[in-house]
Short mmCIF file of C-alpha atoms in Angstrom, two decimals:
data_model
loop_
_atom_site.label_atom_id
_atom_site.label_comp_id
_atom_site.label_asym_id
_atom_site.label_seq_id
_atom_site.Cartn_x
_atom_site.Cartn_y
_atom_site.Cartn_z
CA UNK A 1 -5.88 -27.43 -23.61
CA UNK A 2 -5.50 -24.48 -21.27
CA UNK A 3 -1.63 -23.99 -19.69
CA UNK A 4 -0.93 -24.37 -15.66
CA UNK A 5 1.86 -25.79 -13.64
CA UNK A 6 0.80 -29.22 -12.21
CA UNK A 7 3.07 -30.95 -10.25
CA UNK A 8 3.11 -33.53 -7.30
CA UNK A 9 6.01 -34.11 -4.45
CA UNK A 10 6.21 -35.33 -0.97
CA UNK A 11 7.50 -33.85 2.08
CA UNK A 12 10.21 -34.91 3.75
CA UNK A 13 10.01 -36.45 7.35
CA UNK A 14 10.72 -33.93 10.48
CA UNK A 15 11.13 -33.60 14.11
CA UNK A 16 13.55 -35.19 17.02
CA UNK A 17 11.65 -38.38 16.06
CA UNK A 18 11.10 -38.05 12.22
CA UNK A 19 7.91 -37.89 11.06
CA UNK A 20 5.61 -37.05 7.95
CA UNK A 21 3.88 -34.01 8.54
CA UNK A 22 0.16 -34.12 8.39
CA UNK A 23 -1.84 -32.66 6.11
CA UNK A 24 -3.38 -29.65 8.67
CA UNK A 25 1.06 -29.39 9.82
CA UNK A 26 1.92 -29.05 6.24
CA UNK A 27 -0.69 -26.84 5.25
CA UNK A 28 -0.08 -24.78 7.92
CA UNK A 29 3.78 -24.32 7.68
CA UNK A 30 3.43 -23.60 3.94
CA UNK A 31 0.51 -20.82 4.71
CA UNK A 32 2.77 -19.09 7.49
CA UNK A 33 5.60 -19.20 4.73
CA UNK A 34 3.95 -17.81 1.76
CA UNK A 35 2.31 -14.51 4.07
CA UNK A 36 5.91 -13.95 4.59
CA UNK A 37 7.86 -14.53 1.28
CA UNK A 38 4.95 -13.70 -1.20
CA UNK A 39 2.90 -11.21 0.92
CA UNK A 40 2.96 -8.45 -2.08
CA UNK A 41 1.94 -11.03 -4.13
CA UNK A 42 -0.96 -13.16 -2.50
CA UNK A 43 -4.58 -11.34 -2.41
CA UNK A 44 -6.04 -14.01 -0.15
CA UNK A 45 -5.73 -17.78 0.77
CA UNK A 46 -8.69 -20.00 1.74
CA UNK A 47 -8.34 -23.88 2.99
CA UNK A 48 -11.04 -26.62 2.11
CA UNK A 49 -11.24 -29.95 3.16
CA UNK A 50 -11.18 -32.14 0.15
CA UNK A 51 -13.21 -36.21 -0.14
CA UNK A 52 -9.95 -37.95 0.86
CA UNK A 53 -9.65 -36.31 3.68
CA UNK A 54 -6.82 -33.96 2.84
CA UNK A 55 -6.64 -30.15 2.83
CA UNK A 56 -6.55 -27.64 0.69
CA UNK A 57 -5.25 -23.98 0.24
CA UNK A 58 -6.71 -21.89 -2.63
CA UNK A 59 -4.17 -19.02 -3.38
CA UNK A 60 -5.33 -16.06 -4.77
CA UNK A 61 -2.49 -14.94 -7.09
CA UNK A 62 -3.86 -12.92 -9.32
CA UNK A 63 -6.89 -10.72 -10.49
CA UNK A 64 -6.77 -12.30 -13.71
CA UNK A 65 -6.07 -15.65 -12.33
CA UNK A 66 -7.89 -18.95 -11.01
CA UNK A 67 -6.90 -19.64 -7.39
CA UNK A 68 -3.73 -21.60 -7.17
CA UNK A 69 -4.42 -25.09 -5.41
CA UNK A 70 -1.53 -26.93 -2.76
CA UNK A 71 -3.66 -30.15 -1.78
CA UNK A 72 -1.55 -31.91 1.33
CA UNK A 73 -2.38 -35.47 2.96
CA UNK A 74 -1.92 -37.29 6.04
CA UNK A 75 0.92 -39.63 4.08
CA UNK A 76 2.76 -35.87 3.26
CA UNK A 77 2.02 -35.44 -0.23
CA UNK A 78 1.44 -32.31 -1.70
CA UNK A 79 0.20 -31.32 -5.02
CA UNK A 80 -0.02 -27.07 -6.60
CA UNK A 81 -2.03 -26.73 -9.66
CA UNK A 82 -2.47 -23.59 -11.36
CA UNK A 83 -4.13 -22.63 -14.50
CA UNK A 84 -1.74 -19.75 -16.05
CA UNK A 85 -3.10 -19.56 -19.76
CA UNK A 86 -5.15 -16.24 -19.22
CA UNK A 87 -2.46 -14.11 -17.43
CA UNK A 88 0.80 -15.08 -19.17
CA UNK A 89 4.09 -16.53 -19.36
CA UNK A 90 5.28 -14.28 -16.72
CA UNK A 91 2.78 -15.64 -14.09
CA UNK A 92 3.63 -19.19 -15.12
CA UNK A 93 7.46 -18.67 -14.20
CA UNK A 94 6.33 -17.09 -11.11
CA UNK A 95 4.21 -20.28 -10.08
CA UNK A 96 7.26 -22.14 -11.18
CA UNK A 97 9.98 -20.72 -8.76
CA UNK A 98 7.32 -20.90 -6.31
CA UNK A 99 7.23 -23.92 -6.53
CA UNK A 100 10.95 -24.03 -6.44
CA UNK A 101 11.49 -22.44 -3.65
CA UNK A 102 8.99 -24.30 -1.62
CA UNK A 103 10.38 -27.12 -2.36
CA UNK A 104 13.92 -25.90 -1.19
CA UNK A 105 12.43 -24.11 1.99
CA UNK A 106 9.80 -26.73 3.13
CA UNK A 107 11.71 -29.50 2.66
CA UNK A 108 9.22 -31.00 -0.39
CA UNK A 109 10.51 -33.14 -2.58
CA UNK A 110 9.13 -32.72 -6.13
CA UNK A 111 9.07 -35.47 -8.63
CA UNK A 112 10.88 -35.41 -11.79
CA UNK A 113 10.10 -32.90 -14.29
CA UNK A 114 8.86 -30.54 -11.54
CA UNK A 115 8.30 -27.74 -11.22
CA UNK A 116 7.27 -26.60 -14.45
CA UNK A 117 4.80 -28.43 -16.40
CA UNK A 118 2.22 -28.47 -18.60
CA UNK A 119 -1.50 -29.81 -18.18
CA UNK A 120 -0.58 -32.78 -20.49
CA UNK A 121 2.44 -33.81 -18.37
CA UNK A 122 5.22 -32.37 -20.56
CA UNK A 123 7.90 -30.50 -18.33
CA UNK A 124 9.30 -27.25 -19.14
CA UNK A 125 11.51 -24.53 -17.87
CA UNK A 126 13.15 -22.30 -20.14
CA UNK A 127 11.28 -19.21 -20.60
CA UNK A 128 11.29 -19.77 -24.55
CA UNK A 129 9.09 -22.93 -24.63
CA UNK A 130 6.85 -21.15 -22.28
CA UNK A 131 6.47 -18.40 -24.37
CA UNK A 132 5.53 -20.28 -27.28
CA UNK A 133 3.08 -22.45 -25.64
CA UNK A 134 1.34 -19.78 -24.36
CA UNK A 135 1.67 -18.01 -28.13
CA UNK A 136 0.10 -20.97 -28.96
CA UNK A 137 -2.89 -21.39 -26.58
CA UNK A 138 -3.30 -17.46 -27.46
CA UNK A 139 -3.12 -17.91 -31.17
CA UNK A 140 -5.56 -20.89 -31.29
CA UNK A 141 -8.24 -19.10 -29.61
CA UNK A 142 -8.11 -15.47 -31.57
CA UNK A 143 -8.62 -17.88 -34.52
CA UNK A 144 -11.44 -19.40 -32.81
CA UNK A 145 -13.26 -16.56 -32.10
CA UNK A 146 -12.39 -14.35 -35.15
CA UNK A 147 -14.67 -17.38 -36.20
CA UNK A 148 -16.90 -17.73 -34.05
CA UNK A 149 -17.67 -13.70 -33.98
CA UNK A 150 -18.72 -13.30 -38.17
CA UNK A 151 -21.95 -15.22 -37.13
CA UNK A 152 -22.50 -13.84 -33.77
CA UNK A 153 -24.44 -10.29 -32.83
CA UNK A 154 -22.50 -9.78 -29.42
CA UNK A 155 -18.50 -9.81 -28.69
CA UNK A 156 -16.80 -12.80 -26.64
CA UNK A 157 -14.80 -12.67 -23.50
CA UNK A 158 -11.49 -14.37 -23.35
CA UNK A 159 -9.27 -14.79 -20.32
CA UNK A 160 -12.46 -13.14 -17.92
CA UNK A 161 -12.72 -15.44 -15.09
CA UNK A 162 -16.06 -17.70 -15.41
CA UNK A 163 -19.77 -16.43 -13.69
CA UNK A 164 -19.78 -13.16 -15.17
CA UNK A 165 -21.06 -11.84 -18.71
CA UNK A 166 -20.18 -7.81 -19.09
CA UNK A 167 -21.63 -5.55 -21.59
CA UNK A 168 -18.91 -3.83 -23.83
CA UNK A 169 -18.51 -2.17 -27.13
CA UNK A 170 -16.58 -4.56 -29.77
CA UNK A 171 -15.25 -7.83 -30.70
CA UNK A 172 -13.80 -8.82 -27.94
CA UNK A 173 -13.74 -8.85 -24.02
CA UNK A 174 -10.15 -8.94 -22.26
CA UNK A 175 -9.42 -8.05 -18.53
CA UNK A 176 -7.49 -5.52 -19.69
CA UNK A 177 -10.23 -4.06 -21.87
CA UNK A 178 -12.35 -4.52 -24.88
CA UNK A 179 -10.60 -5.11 -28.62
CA UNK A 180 -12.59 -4.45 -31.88
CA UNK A 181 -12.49 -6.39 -34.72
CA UNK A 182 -9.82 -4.89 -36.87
CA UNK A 183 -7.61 -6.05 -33.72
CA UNK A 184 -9.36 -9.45 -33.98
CA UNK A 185 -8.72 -9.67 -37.28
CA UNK A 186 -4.77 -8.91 -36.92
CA UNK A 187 -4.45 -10.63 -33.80
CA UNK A 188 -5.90 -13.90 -35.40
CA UNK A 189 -3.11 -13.64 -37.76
CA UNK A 190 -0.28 -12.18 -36.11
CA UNK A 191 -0.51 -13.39 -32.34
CA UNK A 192 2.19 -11.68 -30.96
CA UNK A 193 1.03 -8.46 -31.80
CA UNK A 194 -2.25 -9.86 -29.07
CA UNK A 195 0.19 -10.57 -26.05
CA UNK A 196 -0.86 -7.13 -24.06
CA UNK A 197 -4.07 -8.60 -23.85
CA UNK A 198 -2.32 -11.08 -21.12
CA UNK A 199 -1.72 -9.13 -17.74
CA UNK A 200 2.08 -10.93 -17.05
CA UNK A 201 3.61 -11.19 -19.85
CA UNK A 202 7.07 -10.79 -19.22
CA UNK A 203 8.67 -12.30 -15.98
CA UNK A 204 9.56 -9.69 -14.09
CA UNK A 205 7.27 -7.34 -11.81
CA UNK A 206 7.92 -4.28 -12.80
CA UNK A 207 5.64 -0.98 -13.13
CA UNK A 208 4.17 -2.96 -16.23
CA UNK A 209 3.10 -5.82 -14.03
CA UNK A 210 1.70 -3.61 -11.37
CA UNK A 211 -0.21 -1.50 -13.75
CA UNK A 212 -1.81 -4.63 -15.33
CA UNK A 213 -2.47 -5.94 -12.56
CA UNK A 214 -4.59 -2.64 -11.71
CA UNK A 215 -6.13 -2.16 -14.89
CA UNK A 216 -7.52 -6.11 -14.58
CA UNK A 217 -9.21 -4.89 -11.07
CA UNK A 218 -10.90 -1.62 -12.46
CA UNK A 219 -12.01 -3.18 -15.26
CA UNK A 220 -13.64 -6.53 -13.93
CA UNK A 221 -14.07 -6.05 -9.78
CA UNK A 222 -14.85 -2.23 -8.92
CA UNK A 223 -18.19 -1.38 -8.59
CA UNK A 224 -17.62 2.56 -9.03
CA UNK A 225 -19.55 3.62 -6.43
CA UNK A 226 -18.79 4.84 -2.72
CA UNK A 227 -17.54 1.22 -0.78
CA UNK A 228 -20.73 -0.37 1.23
CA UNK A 229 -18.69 -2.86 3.17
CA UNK A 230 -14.45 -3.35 4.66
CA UNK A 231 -14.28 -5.60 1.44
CA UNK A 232 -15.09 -3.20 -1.00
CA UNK A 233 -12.84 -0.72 1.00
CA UNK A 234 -10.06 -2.98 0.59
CA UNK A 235 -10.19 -3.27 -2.79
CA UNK A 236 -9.93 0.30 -3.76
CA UNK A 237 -7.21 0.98 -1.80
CA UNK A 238 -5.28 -2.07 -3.23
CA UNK A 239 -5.79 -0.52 -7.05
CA UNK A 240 -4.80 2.78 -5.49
CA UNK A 241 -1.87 1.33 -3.92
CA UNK A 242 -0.68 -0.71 -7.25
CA UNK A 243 -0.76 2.47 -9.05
CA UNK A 244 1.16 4.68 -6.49
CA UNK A 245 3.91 1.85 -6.74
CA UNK A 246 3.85 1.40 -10.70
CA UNK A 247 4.42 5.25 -11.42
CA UNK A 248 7.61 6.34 -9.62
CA UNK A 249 9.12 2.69 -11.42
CA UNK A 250 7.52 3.95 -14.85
CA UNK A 251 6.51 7.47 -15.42
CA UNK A 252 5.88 7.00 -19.03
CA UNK A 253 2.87 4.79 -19.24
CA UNK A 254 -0.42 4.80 -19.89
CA UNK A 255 -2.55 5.49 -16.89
CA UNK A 256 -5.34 5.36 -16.17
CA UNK A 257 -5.71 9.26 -15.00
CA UNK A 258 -8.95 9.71 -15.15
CA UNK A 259 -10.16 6.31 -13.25
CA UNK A 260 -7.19 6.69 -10.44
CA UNK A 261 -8.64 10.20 -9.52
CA UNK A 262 -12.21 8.88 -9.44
CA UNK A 263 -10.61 6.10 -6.53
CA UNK A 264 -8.96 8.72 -4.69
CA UNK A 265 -12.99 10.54 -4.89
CA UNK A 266 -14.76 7.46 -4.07
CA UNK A 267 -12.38 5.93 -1.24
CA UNK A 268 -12.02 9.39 0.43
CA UNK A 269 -8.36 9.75 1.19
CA UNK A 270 -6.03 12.17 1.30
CA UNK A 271 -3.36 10.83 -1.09
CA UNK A 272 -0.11 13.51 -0.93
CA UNK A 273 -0.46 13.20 -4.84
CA UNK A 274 -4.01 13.43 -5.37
CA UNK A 275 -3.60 17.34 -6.50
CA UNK A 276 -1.48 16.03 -9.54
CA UNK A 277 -3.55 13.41 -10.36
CA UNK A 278 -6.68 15.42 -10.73
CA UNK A 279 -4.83 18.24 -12.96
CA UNK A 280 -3.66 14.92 -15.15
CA UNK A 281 -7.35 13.74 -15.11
CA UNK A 282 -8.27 17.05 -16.14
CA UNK A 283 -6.49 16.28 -20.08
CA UNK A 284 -7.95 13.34 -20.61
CA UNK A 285 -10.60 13.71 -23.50
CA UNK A 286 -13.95 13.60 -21.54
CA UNK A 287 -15.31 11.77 -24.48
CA UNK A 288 -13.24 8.67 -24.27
CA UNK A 289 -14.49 5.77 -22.64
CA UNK A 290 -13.79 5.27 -18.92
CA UNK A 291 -12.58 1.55 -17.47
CA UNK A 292 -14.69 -0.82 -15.87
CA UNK A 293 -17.21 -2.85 -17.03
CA UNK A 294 -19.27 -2.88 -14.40
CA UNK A 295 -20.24 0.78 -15.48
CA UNK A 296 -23.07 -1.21 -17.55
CA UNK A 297 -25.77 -4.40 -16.00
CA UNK A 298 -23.71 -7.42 -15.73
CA UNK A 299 -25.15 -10.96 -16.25
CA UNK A 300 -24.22 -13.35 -13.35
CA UNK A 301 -23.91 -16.96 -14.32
CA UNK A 302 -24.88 -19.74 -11.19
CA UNK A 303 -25.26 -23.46 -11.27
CA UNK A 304 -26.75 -23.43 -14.92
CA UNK A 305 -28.90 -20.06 -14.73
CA UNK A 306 -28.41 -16.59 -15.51
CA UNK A 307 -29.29 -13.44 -14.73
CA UNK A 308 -28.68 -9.61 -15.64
CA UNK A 309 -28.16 -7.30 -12.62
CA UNK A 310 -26.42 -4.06 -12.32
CA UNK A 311 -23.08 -3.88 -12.24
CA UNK A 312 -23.02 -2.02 -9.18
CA UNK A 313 -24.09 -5.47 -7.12
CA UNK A 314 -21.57 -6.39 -4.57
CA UNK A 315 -20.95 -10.56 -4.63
CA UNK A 316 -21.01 -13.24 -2.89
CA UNK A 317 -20.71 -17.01 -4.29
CA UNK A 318 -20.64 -20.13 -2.54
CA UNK A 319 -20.89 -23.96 -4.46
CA UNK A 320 -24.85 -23.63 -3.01
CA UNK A 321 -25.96 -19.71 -3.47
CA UNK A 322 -25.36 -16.75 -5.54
CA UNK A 323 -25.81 -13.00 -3.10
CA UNK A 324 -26.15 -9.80 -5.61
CA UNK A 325 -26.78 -6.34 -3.78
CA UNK A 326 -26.16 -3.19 -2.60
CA UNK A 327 -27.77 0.02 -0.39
CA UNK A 328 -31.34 -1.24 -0.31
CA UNK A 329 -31.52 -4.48 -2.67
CA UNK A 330 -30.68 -7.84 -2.85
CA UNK A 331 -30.87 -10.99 -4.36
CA UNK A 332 -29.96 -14.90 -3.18
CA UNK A 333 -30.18 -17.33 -5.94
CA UNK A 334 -29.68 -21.07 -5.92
CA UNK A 335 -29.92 -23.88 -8.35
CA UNK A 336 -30.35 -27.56 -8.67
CA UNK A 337 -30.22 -30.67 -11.35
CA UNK A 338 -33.89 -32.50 -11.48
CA UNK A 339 -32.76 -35.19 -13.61
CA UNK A 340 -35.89 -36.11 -15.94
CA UNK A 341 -38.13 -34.03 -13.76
CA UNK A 342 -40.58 -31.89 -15.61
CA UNK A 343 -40.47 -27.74 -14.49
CA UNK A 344 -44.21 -28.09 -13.61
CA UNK A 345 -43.52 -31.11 -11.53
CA UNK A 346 -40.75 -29.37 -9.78
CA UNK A 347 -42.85 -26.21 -9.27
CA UNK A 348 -45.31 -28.47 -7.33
CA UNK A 349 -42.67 -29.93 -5.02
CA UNK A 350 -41.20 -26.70 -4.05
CA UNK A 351 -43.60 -23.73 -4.28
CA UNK A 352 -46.78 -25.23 -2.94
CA UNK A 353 -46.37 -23.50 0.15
CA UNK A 354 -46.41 -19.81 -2.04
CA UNK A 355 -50.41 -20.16 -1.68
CA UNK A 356 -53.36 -18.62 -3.63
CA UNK A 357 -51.70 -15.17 -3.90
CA UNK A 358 -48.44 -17.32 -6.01
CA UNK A 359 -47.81 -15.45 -9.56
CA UNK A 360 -47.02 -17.73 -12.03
CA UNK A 361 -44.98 -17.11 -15.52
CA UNK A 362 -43.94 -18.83 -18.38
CA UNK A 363 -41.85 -17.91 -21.58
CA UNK A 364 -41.73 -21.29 -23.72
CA UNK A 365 -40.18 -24.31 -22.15
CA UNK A 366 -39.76 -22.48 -18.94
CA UNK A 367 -42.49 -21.72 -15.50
CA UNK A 368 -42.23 -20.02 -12.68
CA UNK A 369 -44.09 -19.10 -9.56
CA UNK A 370 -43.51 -16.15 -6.73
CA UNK A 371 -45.34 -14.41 -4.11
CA UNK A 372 -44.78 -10.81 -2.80
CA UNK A 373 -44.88 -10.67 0.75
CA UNK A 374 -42.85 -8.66 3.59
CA UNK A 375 -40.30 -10.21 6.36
CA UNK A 376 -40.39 -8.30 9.55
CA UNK A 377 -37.90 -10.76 11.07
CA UNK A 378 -35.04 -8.20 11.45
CA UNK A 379 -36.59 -6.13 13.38
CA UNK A 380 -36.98 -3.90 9.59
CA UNK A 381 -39.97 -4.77 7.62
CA UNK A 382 -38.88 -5.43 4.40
CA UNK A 383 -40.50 -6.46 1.01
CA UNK A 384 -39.65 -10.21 -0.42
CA UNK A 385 -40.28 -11.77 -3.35
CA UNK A 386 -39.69 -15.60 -3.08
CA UNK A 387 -39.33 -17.00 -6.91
CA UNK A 388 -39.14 -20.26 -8.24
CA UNK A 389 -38.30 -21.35 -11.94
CA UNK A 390 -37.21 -24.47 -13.60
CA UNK A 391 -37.19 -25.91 -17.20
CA UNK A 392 -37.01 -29.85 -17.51
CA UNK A 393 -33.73 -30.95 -15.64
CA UNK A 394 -33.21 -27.84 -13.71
CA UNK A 395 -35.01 -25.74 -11.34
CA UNK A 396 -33.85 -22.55 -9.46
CA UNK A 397 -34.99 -20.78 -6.10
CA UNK A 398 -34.92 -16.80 -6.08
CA UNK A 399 -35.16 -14.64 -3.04
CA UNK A 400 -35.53 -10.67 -3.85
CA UNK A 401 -35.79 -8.30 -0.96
CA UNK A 402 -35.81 -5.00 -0.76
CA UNK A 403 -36.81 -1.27 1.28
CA UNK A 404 -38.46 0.43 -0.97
CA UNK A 405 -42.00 -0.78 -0.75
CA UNK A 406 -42.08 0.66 -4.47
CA UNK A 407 -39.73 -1.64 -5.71
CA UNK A 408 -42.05 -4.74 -5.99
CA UNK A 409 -42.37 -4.43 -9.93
CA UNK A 410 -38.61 -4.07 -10.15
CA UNK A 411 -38.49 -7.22 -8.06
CA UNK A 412 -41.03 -9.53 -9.77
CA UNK A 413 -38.89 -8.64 -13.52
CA UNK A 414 -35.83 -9.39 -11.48
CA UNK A 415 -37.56 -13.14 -11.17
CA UNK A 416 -39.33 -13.20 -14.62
CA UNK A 417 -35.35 -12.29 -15.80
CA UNK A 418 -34.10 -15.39 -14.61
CA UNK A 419 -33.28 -17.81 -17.30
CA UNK A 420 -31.39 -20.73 -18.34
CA UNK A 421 -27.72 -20.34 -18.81
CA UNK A 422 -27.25 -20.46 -22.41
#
């Protein structure tokens, strides 16, 4: 059972004329507070509106990290969940006086055993019974997949956030790098020595914390190529800005010299201490590996189907459709359930408008059918292939387009590639 601070309270009535806030007020009071108290902290917030008619805000926290959840209603209640097994005890203390203090500041009253919980219910708060629960969570799954790995070909990710598959050399996949399997092997024994595979470990956020933090970016969200959009700019310049802060607090560690100077090359910028980090780049043995998986393809996992694209691919994910692409490329993927309907039967209900020219495919239980065509709608005429593929139970819709009128094999494996989630 994974780790996370779950707890529920209610706020407290305000105004001349008292009065429960609503969900939009409370929503919007705790936003405003959090971009001023936790604005080193917080990557990003979203709001959704949930069934019941409440609201709510998704806080990005941290790389390695699910978003934190605050869900608000009209009758002023207000619940934060957040899943803290994969980054640490550290980041579950955090959530905790978070929690503490928003209680405190915006007037929300918590209910007993708040604000430190467990996903089963039982409340904590010292820093000891943290630390062994996430020992615990951590020990329990190095077993597992010490296991698990003496009758598999490939390595396993742990602690990776879900929809992505990387490539990597060894036993295991961390976002702080891969492991092999002597460190499986000792780690499965002796879990303590494992607990620098978690990013916040210890509570404070020191040049540790910012380092991890970092290393968890380079190795799971930078593309390591030139930035294509604002996003991508953004993101460089926040690893570049973690490590500027983490060195002057901690000369002595590990970093990544190498990686940082290939930032500075790829952002452009003209960082006073760029000259020093190059000449410490310089003594790094070339022959070591360099961070960041997405140096290698990377197999993107969406609504029950997968599919290997390079690692280079900028993102985009919604609950309906999956966007992979970059420079001259891309690819829009969604999914759906067909309950007991056969993939031939939901070919026919979906692709019969493909024509004569349709392509069809099959590898075992699964069909497919696409055309190649061209879509001048832009104003740019562009080549398209328009895929669909389904097994019994599910069937997918593909979309490939791209400049390079040369690129229509490339496209047509890109469809032919998409498979089943296993």
């Amino acid at each position: 059972m994974p780790l996370a601070v779950q707890v529920v309270g209610n706020a407290s009535k305000r105004g001349l004329i008292p009065r429960t806030p609503t969900a939009d007020r409370l929503i919007t009071d705790i936003e405003a507070w959090l971009s001023v108290d936790y604005s080193d902290v917080i990557r990003s917030t979203s709001r959704t509106e949930l069934d019941t008619g409440g609201i709510a805000l998704h806080l990005d926290l941290h790389p390695a990290a699910s978003a934190a959840v605050l869900s608000a209603t009209d009758a002023g209640t207000l619940t934060l969940t957040a899943e803290t097994s994969p980054v640490g005890p550290g980041y579950h203390t955090f959530v905790s006086r978070l929690a503490q203090r928003l209680g405190a500041d915006q007037s929300i009253e918590w209910a007993a055993g708040a604000p430190a919980a467990t996903a089963d219910g039982s409340a904590f708060d010292d820093r000891l019974t943290i630390e062994r629960s996430h020992l615990a969570w951590l020990g329990a799954h190095l077993v597992g997949i010490r296991d698990a790995r003496r009758g598999l070909p490939h390595g396993v990710q742990l602690g990776i956030p879900p929809g992505s598959r990387y490539r990597f050399e060894g036993a295991l996949a961390t976002v702080l790098g891969p492991r092999d399997d002597a460190w499986l092997e000792k780690a499965a024994v002796e879990p303590r020595s494992a607990v620098g595979i978690l990013p916040w470990w210890a509570d404070a956020t020191d040049a540790r914390f910012l380092l991890n933090r970092a290393l968890c970016l380079m190795w799971t969200a930078i593309r390591w190529r030139p930035p294509i959009d604002p996003d991508e700019r953004a993101l460089l310049d926040e690893v570049i800005r973690l490590l500027a802060r983490a060195f002057p607090l901690d000369p002595t560690l590990p970093y990544p010299w190498r990686e940082w100077n290939e930032l500075l090359e790829l952002r452009a910028v003209d960082e006073p201490t760029a000259g020093d980090i190059r000449e410490r780049a310089r003594t790094i043995d070339p022959d070591l590996p360099l961070i960041g998986y997405r140096r290698r393809p990377v197999t993107i996992t969406h609504e029950g189907w997968s599919l290997e694209v390079p690692g280079t691919f900028a993102e985009r994910r919604t609950a309906e459709e999956w966007w992979g692409g970059e420079a001259a490329r891309g690819i829009t993927l969604a999914a759906v359930e067909t309950g007991s309907t056969s993939g031939e039967a939901f070919l026919d209900q979906v692709a019969g408008d493909l024509g004569f020219e349709a392509i069809s495919h099959q590898a075992g239980g699964l069909v497919g059918r696409a055309r190649v065509g061209s879509d001048a709608s832009s104003g740019v005429e562009v080549g398209v292939v328009e895929g669909y593929s389904a097994v019994r139970g599910s069937g997918a819709a593909i979309r490939i387009v791209f400049d390079d009128a040369a690129d229509w094999q490339w496209a047509l494996d890109m469809w032919r590639a998409l498979t089943p989630a296993m």
